[in-house]
mmCIF file of C-alpha atoms in Angstrom:
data_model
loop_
_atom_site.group_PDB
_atom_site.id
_atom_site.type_symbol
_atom_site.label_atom_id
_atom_site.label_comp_id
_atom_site.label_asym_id
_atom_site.label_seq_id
_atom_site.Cartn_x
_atom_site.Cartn_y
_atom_site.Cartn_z
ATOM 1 C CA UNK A 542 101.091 73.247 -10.942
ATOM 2 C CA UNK A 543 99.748 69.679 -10.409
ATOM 3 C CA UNK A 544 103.714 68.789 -8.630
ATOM 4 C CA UNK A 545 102.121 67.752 -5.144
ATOM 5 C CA UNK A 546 105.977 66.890 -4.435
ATOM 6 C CA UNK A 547 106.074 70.389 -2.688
ATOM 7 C CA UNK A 548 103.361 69.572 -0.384
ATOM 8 C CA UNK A 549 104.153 68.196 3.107
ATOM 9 C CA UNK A 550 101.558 66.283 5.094
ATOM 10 C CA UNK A 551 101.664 65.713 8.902
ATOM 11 C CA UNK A 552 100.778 61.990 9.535
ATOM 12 C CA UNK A 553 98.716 61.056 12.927
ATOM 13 C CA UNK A 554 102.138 60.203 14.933
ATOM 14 C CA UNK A 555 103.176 64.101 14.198
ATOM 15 C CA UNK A 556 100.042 65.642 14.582
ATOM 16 C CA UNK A 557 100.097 63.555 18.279
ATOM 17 C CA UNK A 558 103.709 65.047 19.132
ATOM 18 C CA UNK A 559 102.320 68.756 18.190
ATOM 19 C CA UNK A 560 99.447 67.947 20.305
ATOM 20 C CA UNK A 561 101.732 67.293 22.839
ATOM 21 C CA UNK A 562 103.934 69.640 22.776
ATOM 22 C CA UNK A 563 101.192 72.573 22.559
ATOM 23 C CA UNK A 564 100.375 71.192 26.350
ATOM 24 C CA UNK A 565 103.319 71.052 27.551
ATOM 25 C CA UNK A 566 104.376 74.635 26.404
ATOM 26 C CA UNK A 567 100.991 75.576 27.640
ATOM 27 C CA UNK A 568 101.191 73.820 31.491
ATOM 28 C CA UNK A 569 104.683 75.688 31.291
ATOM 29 C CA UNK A 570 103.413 79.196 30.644
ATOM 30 C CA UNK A 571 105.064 79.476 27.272
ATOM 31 C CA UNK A 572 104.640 82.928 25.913
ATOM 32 C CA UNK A 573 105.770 83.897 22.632
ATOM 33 C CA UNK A 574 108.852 84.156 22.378
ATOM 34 C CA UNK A 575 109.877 81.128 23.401
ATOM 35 C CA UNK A 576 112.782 79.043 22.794
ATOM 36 C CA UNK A 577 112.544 75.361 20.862
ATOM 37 C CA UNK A 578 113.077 73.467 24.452
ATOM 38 C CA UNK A 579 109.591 74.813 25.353
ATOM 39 C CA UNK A 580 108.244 72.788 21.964
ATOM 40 C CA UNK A 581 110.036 69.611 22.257
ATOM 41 C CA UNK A 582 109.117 67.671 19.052
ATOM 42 C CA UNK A 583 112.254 64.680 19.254
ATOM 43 C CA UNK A 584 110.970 63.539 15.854
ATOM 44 C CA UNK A 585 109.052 66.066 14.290
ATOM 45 C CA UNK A 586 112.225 68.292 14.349
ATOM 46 C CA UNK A 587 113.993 65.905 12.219
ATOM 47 C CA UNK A 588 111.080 66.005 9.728
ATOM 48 C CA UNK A 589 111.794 69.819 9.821
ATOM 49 C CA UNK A 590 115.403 69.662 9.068
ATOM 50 C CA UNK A 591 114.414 67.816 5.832
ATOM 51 C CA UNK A 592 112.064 70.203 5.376
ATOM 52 C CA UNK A 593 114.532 73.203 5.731
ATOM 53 C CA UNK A 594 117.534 71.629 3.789
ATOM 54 C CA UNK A 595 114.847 71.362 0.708
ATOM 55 C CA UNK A 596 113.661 75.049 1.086
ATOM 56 C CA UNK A 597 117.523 75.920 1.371
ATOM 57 C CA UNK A 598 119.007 74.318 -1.410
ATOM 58 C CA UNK A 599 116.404 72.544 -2.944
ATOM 59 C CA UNK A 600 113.004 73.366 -3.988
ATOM 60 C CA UNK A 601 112.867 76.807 -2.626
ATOM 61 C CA UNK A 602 109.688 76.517 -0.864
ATOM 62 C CA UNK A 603 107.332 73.991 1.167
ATOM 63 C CA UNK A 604 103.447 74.052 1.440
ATOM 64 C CA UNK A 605 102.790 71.845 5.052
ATOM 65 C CA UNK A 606 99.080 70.992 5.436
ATOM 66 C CA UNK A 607 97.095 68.570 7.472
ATOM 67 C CA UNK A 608 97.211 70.879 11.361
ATOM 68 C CA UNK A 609 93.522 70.246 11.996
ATOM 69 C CA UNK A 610 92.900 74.335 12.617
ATOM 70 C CA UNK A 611 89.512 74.132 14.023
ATOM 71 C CA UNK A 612 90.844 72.028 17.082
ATOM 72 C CA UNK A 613 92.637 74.814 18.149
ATOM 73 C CA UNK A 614 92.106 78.747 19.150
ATOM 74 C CA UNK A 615 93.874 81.902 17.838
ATOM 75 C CA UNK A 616 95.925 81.667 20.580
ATOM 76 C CA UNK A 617 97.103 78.183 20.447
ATOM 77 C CA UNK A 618 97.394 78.455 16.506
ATOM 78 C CA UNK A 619 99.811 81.291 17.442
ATOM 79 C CA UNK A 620 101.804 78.747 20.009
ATOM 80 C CA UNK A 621 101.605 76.088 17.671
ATOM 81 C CA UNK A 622 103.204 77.946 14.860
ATOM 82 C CA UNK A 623 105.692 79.426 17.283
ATOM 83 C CA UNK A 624 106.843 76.518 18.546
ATOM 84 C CA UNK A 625 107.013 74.789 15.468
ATOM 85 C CA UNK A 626 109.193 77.276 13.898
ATOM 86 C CA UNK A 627 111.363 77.636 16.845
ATOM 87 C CA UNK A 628 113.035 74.288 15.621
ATOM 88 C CA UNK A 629 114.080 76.125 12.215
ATOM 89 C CA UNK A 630 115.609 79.166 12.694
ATOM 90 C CA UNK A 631 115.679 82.183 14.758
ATOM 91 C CA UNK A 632 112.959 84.976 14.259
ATOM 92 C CA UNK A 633 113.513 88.160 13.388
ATOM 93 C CA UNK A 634 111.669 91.588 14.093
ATOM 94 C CA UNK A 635 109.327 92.731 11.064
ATOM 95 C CA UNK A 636 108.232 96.395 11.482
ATOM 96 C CA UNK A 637 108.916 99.021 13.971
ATOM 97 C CA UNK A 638 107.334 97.976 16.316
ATOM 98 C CA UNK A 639 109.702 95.300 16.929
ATOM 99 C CA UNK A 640 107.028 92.364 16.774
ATOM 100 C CA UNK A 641 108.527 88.977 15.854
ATOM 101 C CA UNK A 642 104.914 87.494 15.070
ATOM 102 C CA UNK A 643 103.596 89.156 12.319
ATOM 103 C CA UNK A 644 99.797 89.295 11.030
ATOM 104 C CA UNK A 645 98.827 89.523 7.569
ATOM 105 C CA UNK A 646 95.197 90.833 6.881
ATOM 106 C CA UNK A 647 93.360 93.698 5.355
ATOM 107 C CA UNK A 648 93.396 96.756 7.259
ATOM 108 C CA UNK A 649 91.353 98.970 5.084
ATOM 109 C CA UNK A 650 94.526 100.711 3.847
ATOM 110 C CA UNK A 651 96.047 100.928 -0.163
ATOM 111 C CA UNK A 652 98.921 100.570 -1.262
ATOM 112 C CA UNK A 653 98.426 104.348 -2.618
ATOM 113 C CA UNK A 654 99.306 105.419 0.542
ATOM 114 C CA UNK A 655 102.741 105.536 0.890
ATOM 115 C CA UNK A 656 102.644 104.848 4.243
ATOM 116 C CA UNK A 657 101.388 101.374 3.979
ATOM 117 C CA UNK A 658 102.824 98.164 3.624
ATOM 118 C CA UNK A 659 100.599 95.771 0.786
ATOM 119 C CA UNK A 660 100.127 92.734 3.132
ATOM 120 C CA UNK A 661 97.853 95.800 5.273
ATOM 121 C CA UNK A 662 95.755 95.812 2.138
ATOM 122 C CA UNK A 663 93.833 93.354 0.248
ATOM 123 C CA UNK A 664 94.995 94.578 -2.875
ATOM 124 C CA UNK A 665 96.659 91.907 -5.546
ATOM 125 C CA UNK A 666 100.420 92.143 -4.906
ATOM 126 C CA UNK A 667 103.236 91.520 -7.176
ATOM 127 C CA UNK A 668 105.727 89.541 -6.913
ATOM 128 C CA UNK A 669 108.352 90.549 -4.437
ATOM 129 C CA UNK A 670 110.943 88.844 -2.107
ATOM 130 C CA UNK A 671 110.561 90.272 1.478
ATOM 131 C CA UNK A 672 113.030 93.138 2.061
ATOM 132 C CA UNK A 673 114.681 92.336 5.007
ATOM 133 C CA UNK A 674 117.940 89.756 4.514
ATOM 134 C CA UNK A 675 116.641 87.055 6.511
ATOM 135 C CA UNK A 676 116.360 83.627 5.165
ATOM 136 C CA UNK A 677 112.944 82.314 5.685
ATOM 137 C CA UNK A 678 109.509 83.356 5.799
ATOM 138 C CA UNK A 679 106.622 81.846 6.926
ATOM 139 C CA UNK A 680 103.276 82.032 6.887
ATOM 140 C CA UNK A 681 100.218 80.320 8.807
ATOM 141 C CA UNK A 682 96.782 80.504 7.559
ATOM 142 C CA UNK A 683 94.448 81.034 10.667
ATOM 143 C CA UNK A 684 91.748 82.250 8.586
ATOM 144 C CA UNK A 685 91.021 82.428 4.410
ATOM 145 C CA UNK A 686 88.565 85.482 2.695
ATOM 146 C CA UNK A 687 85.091 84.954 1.168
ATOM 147 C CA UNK A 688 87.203 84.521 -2.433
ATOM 148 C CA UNK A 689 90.308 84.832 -3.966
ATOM 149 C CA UNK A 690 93.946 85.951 -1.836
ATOM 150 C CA UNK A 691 95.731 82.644 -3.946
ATOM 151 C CA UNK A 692 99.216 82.588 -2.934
ATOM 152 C CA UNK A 693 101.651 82.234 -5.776
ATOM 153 C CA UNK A 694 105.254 81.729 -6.251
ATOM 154 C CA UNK A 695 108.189 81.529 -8.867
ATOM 155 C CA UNK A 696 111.694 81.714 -8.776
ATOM 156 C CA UNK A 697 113.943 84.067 -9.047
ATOM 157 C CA UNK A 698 117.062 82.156 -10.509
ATOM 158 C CA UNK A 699 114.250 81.133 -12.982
ATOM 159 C CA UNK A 700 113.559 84.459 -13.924
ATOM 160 C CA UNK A 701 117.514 85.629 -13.863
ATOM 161 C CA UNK A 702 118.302 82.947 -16.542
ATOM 162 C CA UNK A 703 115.152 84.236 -18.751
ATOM 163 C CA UNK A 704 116.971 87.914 -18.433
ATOM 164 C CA UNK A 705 119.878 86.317 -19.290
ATOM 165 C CA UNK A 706 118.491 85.108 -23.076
ATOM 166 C CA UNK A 707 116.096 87.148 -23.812
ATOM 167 C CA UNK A 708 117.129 90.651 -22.267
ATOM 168 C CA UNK A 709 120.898 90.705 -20.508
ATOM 169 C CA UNK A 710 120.627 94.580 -20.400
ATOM 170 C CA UNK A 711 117.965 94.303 -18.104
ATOM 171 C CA UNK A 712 119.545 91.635 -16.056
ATOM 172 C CA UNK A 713 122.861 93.964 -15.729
ATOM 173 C CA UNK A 714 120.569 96.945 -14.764
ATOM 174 C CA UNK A 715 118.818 94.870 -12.177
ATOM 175 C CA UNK A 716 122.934 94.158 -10.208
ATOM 176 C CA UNK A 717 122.546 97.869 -9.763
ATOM 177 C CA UNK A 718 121.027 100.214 -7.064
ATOM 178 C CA UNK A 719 117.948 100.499 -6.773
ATOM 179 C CA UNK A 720 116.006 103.153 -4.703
ATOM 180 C CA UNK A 721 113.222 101.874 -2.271
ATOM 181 C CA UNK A 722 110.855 103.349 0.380
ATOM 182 C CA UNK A 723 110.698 102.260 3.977
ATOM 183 C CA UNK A 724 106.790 103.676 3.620
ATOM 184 C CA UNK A 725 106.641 104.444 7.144
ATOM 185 C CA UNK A 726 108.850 101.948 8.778
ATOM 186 C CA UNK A 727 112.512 103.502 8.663
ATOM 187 C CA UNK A 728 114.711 103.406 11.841
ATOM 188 C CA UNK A 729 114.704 105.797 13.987
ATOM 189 C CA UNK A 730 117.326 109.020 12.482
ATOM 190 C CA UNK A 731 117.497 107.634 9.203
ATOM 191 C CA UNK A 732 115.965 108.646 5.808
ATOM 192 C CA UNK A 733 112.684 107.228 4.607
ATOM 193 C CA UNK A 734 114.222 104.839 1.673
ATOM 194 C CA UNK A 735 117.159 102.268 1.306
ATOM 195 C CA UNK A 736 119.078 101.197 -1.635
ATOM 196 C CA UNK A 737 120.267 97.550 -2.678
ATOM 197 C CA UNK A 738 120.983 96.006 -5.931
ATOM 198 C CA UNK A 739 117.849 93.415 -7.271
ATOM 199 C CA UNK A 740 120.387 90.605 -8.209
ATOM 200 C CA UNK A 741 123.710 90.091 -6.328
ATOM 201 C CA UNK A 742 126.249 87.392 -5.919
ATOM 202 C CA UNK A 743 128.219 85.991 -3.294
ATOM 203 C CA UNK A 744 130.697 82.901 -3.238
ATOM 204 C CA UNK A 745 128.807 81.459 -6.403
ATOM 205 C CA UNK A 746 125.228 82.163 -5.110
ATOM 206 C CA UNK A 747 122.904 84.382 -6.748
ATOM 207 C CA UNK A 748 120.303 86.271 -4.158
ATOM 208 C CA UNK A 749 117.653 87.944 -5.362
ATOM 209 C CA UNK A 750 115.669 91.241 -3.461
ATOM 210 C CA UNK A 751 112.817 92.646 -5.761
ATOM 211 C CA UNK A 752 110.197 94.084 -4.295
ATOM 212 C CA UNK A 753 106.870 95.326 -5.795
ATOM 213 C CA UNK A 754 106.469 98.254 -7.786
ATOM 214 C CA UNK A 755 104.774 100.688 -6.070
ATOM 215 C CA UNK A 756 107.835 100.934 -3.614
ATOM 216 C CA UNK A 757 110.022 102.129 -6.112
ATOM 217 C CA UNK A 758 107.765 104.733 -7.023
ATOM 218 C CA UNK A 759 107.062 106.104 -3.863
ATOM 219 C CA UNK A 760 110.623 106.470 -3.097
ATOM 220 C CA UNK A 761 110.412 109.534 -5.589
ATOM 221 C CA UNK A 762 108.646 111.519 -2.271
ATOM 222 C CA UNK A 763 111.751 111.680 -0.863
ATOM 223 C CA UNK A 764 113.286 113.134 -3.942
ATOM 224 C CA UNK A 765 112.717 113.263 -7.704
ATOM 225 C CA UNK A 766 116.142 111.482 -8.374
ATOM 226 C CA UNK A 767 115.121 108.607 -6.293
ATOM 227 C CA UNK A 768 112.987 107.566 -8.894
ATOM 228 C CA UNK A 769 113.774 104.594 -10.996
ATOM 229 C CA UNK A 770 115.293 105.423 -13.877
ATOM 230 C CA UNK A 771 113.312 104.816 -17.275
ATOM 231 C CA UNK A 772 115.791 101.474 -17.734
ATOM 232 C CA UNK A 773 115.517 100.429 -14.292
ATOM 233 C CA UNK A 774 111.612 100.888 -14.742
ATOM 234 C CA UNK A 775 111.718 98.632 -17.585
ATOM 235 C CA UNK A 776 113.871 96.370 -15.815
ATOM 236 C CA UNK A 777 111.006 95.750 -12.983
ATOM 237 C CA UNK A 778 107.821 95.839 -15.292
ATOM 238 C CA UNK A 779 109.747 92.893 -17.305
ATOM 239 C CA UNK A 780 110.815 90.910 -13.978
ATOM 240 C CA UNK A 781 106.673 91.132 -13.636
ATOM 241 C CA UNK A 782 105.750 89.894 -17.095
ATOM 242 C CA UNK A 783 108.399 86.941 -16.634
ATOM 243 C CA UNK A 784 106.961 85.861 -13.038
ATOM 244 C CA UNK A 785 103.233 86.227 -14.170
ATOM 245 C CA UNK A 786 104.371 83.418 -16.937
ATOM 246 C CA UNK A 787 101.953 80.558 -16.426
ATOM 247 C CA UNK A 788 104.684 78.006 -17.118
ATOM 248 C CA UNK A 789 107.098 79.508 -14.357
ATOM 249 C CA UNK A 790 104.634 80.130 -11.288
ATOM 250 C CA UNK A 791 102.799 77.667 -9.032
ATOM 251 C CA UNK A 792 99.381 79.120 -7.337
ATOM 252 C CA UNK A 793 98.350 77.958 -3.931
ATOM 253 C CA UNK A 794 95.058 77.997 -2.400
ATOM 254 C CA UNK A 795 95.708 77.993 1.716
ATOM 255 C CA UNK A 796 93.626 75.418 3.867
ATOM 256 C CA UNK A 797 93.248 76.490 7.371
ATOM 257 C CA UNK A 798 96.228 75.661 8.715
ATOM 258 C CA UNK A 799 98.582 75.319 6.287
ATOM 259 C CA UNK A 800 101.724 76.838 6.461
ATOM 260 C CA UNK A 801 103.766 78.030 3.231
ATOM 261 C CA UNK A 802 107.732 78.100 3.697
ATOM 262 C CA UNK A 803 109.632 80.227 1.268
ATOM 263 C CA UNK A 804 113.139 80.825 0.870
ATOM 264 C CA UNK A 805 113.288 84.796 0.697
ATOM 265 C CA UNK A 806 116.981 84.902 -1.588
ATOM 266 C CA UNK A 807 115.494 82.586 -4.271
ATOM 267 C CA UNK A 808 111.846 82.418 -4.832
ATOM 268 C CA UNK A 809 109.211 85.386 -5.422
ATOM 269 C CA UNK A 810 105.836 85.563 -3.952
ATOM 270 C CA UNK A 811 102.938 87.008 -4.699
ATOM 271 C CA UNK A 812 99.533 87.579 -3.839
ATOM 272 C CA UNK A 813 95.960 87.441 -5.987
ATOM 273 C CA UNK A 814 93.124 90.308 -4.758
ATOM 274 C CA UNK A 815 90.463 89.161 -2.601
ATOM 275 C CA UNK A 816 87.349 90.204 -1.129
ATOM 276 C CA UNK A 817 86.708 89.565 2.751
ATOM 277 C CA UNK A 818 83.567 88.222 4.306
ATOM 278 C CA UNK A 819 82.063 90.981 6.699
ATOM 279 C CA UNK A 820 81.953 89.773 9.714
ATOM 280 C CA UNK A 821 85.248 90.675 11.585
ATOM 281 C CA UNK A 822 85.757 87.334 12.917
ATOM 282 C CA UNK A 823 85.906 85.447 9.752
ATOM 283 C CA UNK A 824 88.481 87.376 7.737
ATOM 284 C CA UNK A 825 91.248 86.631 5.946
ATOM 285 C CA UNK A 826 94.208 86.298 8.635
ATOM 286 C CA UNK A 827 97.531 84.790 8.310
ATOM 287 C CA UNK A 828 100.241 84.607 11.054
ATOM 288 C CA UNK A 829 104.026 85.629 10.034
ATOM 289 C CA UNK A 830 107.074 84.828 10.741
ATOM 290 C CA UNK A 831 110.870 86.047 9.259
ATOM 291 C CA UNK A 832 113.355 83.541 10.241
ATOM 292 C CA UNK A 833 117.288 83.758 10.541
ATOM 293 C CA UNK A 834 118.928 79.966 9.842
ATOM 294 C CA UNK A 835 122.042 78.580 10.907
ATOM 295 C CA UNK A 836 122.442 77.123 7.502
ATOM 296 C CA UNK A 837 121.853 79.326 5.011
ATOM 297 C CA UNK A 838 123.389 80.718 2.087
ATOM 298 C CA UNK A 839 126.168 83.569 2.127
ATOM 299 C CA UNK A 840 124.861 86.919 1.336
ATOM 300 C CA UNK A 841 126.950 90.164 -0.568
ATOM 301 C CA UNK A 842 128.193 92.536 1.810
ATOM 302 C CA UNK A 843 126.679 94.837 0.464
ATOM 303 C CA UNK A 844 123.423 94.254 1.966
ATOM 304 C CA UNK A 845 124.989 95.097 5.328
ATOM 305 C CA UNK A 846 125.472 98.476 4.178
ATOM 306 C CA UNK A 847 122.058 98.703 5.022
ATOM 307 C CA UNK A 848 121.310 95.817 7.508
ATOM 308 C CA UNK A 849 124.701 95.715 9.975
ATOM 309 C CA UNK A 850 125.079 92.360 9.550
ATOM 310 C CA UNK A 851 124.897 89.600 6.593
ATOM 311 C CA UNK A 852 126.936 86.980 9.129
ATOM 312 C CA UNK A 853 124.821 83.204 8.598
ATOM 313 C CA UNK A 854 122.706 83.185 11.990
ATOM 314 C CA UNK A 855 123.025 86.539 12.421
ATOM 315 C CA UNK A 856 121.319 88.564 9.588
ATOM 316 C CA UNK A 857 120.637 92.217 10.368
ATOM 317 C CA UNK A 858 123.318 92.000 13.587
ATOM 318 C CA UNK A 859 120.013 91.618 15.673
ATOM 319 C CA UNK A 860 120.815 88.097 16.861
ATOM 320 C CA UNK A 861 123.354 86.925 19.288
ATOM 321 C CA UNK A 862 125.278 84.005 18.097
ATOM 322 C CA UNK A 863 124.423 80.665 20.186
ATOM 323 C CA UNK A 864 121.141 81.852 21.267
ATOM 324 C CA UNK A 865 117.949 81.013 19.857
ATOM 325 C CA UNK A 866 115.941 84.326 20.605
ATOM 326 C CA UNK A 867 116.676 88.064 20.851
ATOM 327 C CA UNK A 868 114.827 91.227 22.287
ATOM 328 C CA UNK A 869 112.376 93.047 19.605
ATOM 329 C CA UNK A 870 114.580 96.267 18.336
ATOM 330 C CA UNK A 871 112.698 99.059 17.679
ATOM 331 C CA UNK A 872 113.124 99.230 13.821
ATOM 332 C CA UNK A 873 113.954 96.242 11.510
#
């Protein structure tokens, strides 16, 4: 908890190159999305290559603070976490909509309605990976709530090798499929849930995809047998018990500004309650992003059962190869 050695600080020569490119992608008429040459960053980029390589195959994840948020609008934060991104990986569409920039905040919904996503809430959220098989996600903090919304993460392989001692029947339940709900966003034609095993390997890497509970339950609406299974059940409630382990998870508390890097196959995420201040301009509000990279790890084919595509730089099939940006689909 008291690591700092996952926290990345822009110095004053990188906060001057972000400065600089912001105005140059601004006198150019950048709109997102926009392509990395529109955010040139000649030696922040390498910084970010570090920075991926350690939430690829080391760490997992990356906490990078010091973008002085009040110097900038809503509309430049958006640029500015665009652009910086760009240099990472390629972005990939989150909801039906097709929108490649996401935004987390409380929309009055719960995640009793099974129509509604949890980041839409401001409900506590357990810990999940995202469900989509990109590689990356990333969030920017425009904005934090009146108290609590702590982010917190653990990892996955961590939790695998606990399963593996304490309860290998649960771990072998958890390599089969599981039944989840869409909750509103399914592709156009198909059924309202997908299915994918929690655990999975592929050429010696182990990926996880757990999401939280209540999307397991609700895929029941679609049909009683799409319910978890009374193992299975036990299988997620225990994943829960070993994440919320104070030893195994690190909490972060977002600055304005910050942005929190995760690799989506290895670490879990999570999400603490919180209560929002009233007025409309000071809530909670965090910017998202889902990123394809060029170097990340192989993936099982059977996720593209479900996705069309598990190819390295081109997750989902919704990327052409050699480009950095593609048109919004209308489903992810």
């Amino acid at each position: 908890q008291n690591d700092e050695s996952c926290i990345y600080r822009f110095d004053a020569a990188a906060l001057a190159e972000i400065d600089a490119a912001l105005a140059h992608a601004k006198r150019a008429g950048a709109r997102v999305p926009f392509g990395p040459d529109a955010f040139p960053l000649p030696r922040v980029a390498r910084e970010m290559e570090k920075i991926l390589d350690d939430v690829e195959n080391g760490q997992g994840f990356k906490l990078l603070r010091g973008i002085p948020r009040a110097k900038y609008s809503d509309d430049e934060c958006e640029l500015l976490y665009w652009g910086l991104t760009a240099h990472l990986g390629t972005p990939i569409s989150q909801n039906a909509r097709g929108h490649l920039l996401g935004h987390v905040r409380d929309e009055g919904r719960t995640q009793a309605d099974p129509n509604a996503r949890a980041y839409q809430t401001s409900q506590r959220m357990d810990f999940h990976t995202d469900m989509l098989p990109m590689d990356l996600l990333g969030l920017f903090c425009l904005r934090t709530a009146k108290r609590g919304g702590a982010s917190k993460i653990t990892s996955a392989l961590t939790i695998h090798n606990v399963l593996r001692g304490e309860r290998p029947d649960l771990l072998e339940a958890l390599y089969g499929q599981f039944h989840i709900d869409w909750r509103g966003e399914e592709p156009a034609g198909e059924k309202g849930l997908f299915s994918l095993p929690m655990f999975s390997e592929c050429k010696g890497k182990v990926t996880a995809r757990i999401n939280s509970l209540p999307y397991y339950d609700s895929a029941a609406r679609h049909g009683a047998h799409y319910a978890p299974s009374a193992l299975q059940r036990e299988a997620l409630i225990k994943v829960q018990e070993i994440a919320n382990r104070p030893q195994l998870m690190l909490t972060m508390t977002f600055e304005e500004g910050d942005i929190q890097l995760i690799n989506n196959h290895t670490m879990l995420h999570a999400r603490e309650e919180f209560e929002d201040w009233p007025e409309p301009g000071k809530r909670r509000h965090l910017l998202r992003l889902w990123l394809a990279a060029d170097k990340a790890r192989p993936l099982p084919p059977v996720y593209a059962q479900r996705y069309g595509s598990v190819e390295i730089g081109n997750r989902g099939g919704i990327i052409v190869r050699g480009t950095k940006l593609h048109a919004p689909l209308e489903a992810a």
